[in-house]
Coordinates of C-alpha atoms in Angstrom, one line a residue:
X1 CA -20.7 -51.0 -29.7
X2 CA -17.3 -48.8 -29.3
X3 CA -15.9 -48.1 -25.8
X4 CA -16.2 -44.8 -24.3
X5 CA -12.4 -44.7 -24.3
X6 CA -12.3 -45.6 -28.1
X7 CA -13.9 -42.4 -28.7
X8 CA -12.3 -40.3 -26.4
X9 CA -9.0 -41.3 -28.3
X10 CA -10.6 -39.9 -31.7
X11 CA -11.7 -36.3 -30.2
X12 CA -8.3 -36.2 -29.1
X13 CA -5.5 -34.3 -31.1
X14 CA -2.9 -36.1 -33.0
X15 CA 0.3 -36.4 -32.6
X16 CA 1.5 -33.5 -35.7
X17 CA -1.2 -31.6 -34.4
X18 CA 0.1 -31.2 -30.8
X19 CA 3.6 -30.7 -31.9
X20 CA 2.1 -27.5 -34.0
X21 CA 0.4 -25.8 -31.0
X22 CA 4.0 -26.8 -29.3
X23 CA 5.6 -25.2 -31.6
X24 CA 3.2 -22.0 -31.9
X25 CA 4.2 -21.6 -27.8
X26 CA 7.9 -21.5 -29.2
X27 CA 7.9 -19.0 -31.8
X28 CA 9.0 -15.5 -30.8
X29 CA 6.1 -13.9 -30.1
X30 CA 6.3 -16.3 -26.3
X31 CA 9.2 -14.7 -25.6
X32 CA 7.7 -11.1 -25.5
X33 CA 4.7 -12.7 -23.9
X34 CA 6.8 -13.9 -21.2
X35 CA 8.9 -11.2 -20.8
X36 CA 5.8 -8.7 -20.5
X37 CA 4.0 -11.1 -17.7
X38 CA 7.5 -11.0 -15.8
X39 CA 7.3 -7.0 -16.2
X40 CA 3.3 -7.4 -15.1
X41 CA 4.7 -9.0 -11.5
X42 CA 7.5 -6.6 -11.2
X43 CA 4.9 -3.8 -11.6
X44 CA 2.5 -5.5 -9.0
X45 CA 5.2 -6.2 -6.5
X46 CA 6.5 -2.0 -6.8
X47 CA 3.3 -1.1 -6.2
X48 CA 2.6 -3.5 -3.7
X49 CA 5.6 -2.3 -1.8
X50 CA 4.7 1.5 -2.5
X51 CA 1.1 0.9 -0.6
X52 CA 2.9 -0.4 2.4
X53 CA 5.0 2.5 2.4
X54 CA 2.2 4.8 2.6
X55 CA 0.4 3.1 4.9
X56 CA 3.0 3.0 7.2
X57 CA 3.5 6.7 6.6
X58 CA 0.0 7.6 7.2
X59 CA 0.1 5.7 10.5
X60 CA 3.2 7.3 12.0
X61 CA 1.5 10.4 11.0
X62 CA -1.9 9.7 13.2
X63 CA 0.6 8.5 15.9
X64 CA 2.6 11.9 15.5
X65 CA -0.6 13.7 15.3
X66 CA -2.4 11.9 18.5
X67 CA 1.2 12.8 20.4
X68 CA 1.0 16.6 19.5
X69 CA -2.9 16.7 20.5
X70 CA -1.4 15.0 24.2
X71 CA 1.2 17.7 24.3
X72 CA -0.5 20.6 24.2
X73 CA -3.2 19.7 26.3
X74 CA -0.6 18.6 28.7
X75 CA 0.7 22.0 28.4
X76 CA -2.6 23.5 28.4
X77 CA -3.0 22.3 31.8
X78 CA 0.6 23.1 33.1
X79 CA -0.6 26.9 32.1
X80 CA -3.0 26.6 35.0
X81 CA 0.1 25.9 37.7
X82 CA 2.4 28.8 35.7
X83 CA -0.7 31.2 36.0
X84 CA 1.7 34.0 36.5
X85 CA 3.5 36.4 33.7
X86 CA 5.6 35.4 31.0
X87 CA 5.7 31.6 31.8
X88 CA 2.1 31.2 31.7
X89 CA 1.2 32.9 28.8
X90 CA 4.5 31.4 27.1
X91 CA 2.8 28.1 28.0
X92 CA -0.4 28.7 26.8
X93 CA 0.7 29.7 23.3
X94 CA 2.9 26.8 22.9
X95 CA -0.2 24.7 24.0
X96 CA -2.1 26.3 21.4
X97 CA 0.2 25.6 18.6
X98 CA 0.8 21.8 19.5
X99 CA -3.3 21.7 19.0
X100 CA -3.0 23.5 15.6
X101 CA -0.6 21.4 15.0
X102 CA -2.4 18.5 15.4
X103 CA -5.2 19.6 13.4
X104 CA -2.9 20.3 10.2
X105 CA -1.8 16.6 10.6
X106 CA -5.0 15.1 11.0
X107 CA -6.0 17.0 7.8
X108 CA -3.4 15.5 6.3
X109 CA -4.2 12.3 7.6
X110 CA -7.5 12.1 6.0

């Protein structure tokens, strides 16, 4: 009765044989292979770097959008003390335009 390991020895590939796939991994064609999965993670890491980039732009432009939205309600509501003339209209229309503002940005946003 032969071993287990006896015949584990036979599937396995001879020496000549392994030196042939060895030298298959040499040939030039493993070069370009290499070189294009080197390209492959230069690619990945760009784009990688470009998502950050836009997510950090779309989050400074909800932050800039929430701060327009506070501004003109703030001066919204300083319109109320300025109720008189020029000031109060003046005011009110610049209240109005941080609120437009803020929508254009938001639209942008989504």
């Amino acid at each position: 009765m032969k071993s287990p390991l006896l015949k584990l020895k036979k599937l396995g590939l001879h020496k000549s044989e392994t030196e042939e796939i060895l030298d298959r991994f040499d040939s030039p064609h493993a070069g370009g292979l290499n070189q294009s999965a080197k390209d492959v993670e230069d690619m990945k890491t760009c784009y990688d770097g470009l998502l950050s980039a836009a997510a950090a732009t779309a989050n400074c432009a909800y932050e800039f959008s929430e701060s327009l939205l506070e501004i003109g309600y703030a001066l919204l509501e300083t319109t109320v003390v300025y109720d008189n003339g020029e000031t109060g209209e003046a005011l009110s229309l610049l209240g109005r335009a941080q609120i437009e503002l803020q929508k254009l940005f938001d639209d942008y946003v989504s």
